[in-house]
Amino acid sequence: MRKVVTYPNDVLTTPTQAVTHITQDTIELLDDMYDIMLEEDGIGLAANQLGESVKIAIVELDDESGLIEMINPVILEEFGKEIDVEGCLSFPDVYGTVERAETIKFWYVNREGVSTFDEASGYLARAIQHEIEHLNGGLFTDKIIERLTPEELEAYMEDKEYD
Ligand code: CO
């Protein structure tokens, strides 16, 4: 059974390898990632967070966005800037504000091997940028503008009506 790798670990700071063939292992990894993301109450997960150094990430912000499974994702264009709070399953109890593009155009291959162009804004765009950053060996903690205490986080979430 795979589990979430927490910082510090080299697999989190090493750029992942592109997927050249979608195999049964790829599908099993995607399914595992989804189960673990739900179990851990996350909204996104990158394969290297499970110790697998391959370019695969998933995001499921809410029912409206649905599950986005991305193989070899790339951000093509960025528009605007926005600062909001992020956390990460690899950094339990670390929360802070990070600046990201407000809207992105991005590309990926889905589990059927279909090349997909898409656009996202707001917190969905943020989650996708956070996960693609993981695949490139980056960490949101290097971008934190202001770290939040648990009390500040709670107040912030109530304000934003996130849960
Ligand atoms: Co993360």
Tab-separated table of C-alpha atoms and ligand atoms in Angstrom:
chain	number	residue	atom	x	y	z
A	1	MET	CA	0.000	0.000	0.000
A	2	ARG	CA	1.398	3.385	-1.005
A	3	LYS	CA	1.336	6.279	1.408
A	4	VAL	CA	1.981	10.017	1.316
A	5	VAL	CA	5.650	10.991	1.521
A	6	THR	CA	6.237	13.925	3.853
A	7	TYR	CA	8.991	16.518	3.645
A	8	PRO	CA	11.977	16.178	3.752
A	9	ASN	CA	12.428	13.501	1.066
A	10	ASP	CA	14.434	13.686	-2.169
A	11	VAL	CA	11.515	12.357	-4.221
A	12	LEU	CA	9.650	15.604	-3.458
A	13	THR	CA	12.441	17.867	-4.715
A	14	THR	CA	13.490	15.851	-7.791
A	15	PRO	CA	11.794	16.604	-11.135
A	16	THR	CA	9.692	13.613	-12.197
A	17	GLN	CA	10.056	11.595	-15.407
A	18	ALA	CA	7.579	11.918	-18.284
A	19	VAL	CA	5.250	8.976	-18.887
A	20	THR	CA	6.073	7.423	-22.267
A	21	HIS	CA	3.468	4.642	-22.270
A	22	ILE	CA	0.212	4.390	-20.375
A	23	THR	CA	0.221	0.884	-18.934
A	24	GLN	CA	-1.832	-1.042	-16.393
A	25	ASP	CA	0.643	0.259	-13.778
A	26	THR	CA	-0.241	3.844	-14.768
A	27	ILE	CA	-3.946	3.129	-14.333
A	28	GLU	CA	-3.360	1.414	-10.988
A	29	LEU	CA	-1.258	4.363	-9.816
A	30	LEU	CA	-4.020	6.822	-10.811
A	31	ASP	CA	-6.600	4.747	-8.927
A	32	ASP	CA	-4.324	4.524	-5.874
A	33	MET	CA	-3.700	8.262	-5.970
A	34	TYR	CA	-7.430	8.967	-5.971
A	35	ASP	CA	-8.128	6.607	-3.053
A	36	ILE	CA	-5.305	8.104	-0.989
A	37	MET	CA	-6.275	11.694	-1.838
A	38	LEU	CA	-9.827	11.046	-0.594
A	39	GLU	CA	-8.576	9.219	2.477
A	40	GLU	CA	-6.259	12.118	3.336
A	41	ASP	CA	-8.952	14.703	2.582
A	42	GLY	CA	-6.868	16.430	-0.084
A	43	ILE	CA	-7.951	18.258	-3.236
A	44	GLY	CA	-4.903	17.255	-5.272
A	45	LEU	CA	-1.994	14.842	-5.314
A	46	ALA	CA	1.172	14.382	-7.366
A	47	ALA	CA	2.663	10.928	-7.999
A	48	ASN	CA	5.977	11.851	-6.358
A	49	GLN	CA	4.050	12.510	-3.147
A	50	LEU	CA	3.516	8.722	-3.137
A	51	GLY	CA	7.174	8.082	-3.924
A	52	GLU	CA	6.587	7.518	-7.682
A	53	SER	CA	8.786	9.897	-9.674
A	54	VAL	CA	6.549	10.160	-12.752
A	55	LYS	CA	4.581	13.049	-14.288
A	56	ILE	CA	1.122	12.173	-13.060
A	57	ALA	CA	-1.101	14.403	-10.919
A	58	ILE	CA	-4.750	14.563	-9.972
A	59	VAL	CA	-7.012	17.369	-8.761
A	60	GLU	CA	-10.589	17.248	-7.519
A	61	LEU	CA	-11.644	20.562	-6.066
A	62	ASP	CA	-15.390	19.944	-5.954
A	63	ASP	CA	-18.235	18.225	-7.806
A	64	GLU	CA	-18.402	20.985	-10.376
A	65	SER	CA	-14.755	20.664	-11.446
A	66	GLY	CA	-14.868	16.887	-11.129
A	67	LEU	CA	-11.770	14.700	-11.091
A	68	ILE	CA	-8.950	15.857	-13.392
A	69	GLU	CA	-6.339	13.158	-14.023
A	70	MET	CA	-3.265	14.613	-15.726
A	71	ILE	CA	-0.433	12.675	-17.344
A	72	ASN	CA	2.580	14.802	-18.434
A	73	PRO	CA	0.747	18.092	-17.687
A	74	VAL	CA	2.145	21.427	-18.852
A	75	ILE	CA	0.989	24.980	-18.168
A	76	LEU	CA	0.777	26.763	-21.526
A	77	GLU	CA	-0.330	30.263	-20.564
A	78	GLU	CA	-0.939	32.224	-17.379
A	79	PHE	CA	-3.180	35.251	-16.837
A	80	GLY	CA	-3.410	37.523	-13.799
A	81	LYS	CA	-2.140	37.042	-10.279
A	82	GLU	CA	-3.935	36.087	-7.101
A	83	ILE	CA	-2.833	35.439	-3.519
A	84	ASP	CA	-4.607	32.749	-1.506
A	85	VAL	CA	-3.937	30.123	1.158
A	86	GLU	CA	-2.483	26.698	0.383
A	87	GLY	CA	-1.652	23.569	2.288
A	88	CYS	CA	-0.068	20.286	1.194
A	89	LEU	CA	-0.407	16.652	2.257
A	90	SER	CA	3.407	16.411	2.304
A	91	PHE	CA	3.579	19.267	4.853
A	92	PRO	CA	1.092	18.466	7.615
A	93	ASP	CA	0.082	21.607	9.511
A	94	VAL	CA	1.855	24.070	7.197
A	95	TYR	CA	-0.450	26.669	5.645
A	96	GLY	CA	0.432	29.931	4.015
A	97	THR	CA	-0.444	32.454	1.361
A	98	VAL	CA	1.047	31.930	-2.100
A	99	GLU	CA	0.847	33.998	-5.288
A	100	ARG	CA	-0.304	32.070	-8.383
A	101	ALA	CA	-1.711	32.856	-11.796
A	102	GLU	CA	-5.461	33.539	-11.556
A	103	THR	CA	-6.231	31.734	-14.820
A	104	ILE	CA	-4.205	29.122	-16.697
A	105	LYS	CA	-4.380	27.305	-19.992
A	106	PHE	CA	-2.910	23.842	-19.605
A	107	TRP	CA	-2.420	20.596	-21.466
A	108	TYR	CA	-2.208	16.976	-20.403
A	109	VAL	CA	-2.870	13.430	-21.550
A	110	ASN	CA	-5.753	11.634	-19.853
A	111	ARG	CA	-5.837	7.980	-18.781
A	112	GLU	CA	-7.199	6.987	-22.194
A	113	GLY	CA	-4.145	8.574	-23.813
A	114	VAL	CA	-6.151	11.475	-25.218
A	115	SER	CA	-4.371	14.824	-25.567
A	116	THR	CA	-6.448	17.424	-23.711
A	117	PHE	CA	-6.364	21.241	-23.672
A	118	ASP	CA	-8.186	22.942	-20.817
A	119	GLU	CA	-8.526	26.234	-18.972
A	120	ALA	CA	-9.026	26.855	-15.247
A	121	SER	CA	-9.429	29.852	-12.935
A	122	GLY	CA	-9.426	30.638	-9.239
A	123	TYR	CA	-8.804	27.911	-6.694
A	124	LEU	CA	-8.984	25.146	-9.320
A	125	ALA	CA	-6.196	26.841	-11.285
A	126	ARG	CA	-4.264	27.188	-8.015
A	127	ALA	CA	-4.571	23.475	-7.204
A	128	ILE	CA	-3.427	22.510	-10.714
A	129	GLN	CA	-0.432	24.852	-10.479
A	130	HIS	CA	0.451	23.436	-7.043
A	131	GLU	CA	0.408	19.844	-8.374
A	132	ILE	CA	2.363	20.601	-11.554
A	133	GLU	CA	4.919	22.378	-9.362
A	134	HIS	CA	5.301	19.109	-7.388
A	135	LEU	CA	6.001	17.212	-10.632
A	136	ASN	CA	8.763	19.708	-11.407
A	137	GLY	CA	10.318	19.101	-7.974
A	138	GLY	CA	9.008	22.398	-6.557
A	139	LEU	CA	7.386	23.017	-3.194
A	140	PHE	CA	4.787	25.597	-2.193
A	141	THR	CA	6.692	26.280	1.021
A	142	ASP	CA	9.383	28.062	-1.005
A	143	LYS	CA	6.722	30.531	-2.165
A	144	ILE	CA	4.901	31.229	1.079
A	145	ILE	CA	4.396	34.960	1.602
A	146	GLU	CA	2.831	34.669	5.048
A	147	ARG	CA	2.494	31.534	7.146
A	148	LEU	CA	-0.795	31.038	8.982
A	149	THR	CA	-1.272	29.674	12.498
A	150	PRO	CA	-4.071	27.073	12.916
A	151	GLU	CA	-6.284	29.816	14.436
A	152	GLU	CA	-5.618	32.193	11.554
A	153	LEU	CA	-6.310	29.392	9.097
A	154	GLU	CA	-9.654	28.644	10.708
A	155	ALA	CA	-10.687	32.292	10.627
A	156	TYR	CA	-9.547	32.564	7.014
A	157	MET	CA	-11.473	29.483	5.917
A	158	GLU	CA	-14.646	30.688	7.646
A	159	ASP	CA	-14.252	33.984	5.870
A	160	LYS	CA	-13.838	32.299	2.498
A	161	GLU	CA	-16.430	29.608	3.214
A	162	TYR	CA	-14.000	26.876	2.275
A	163	ASP	CA	-14.120	23.607	4.170
B	1	CO	CO	1.232	19.571	-2.326
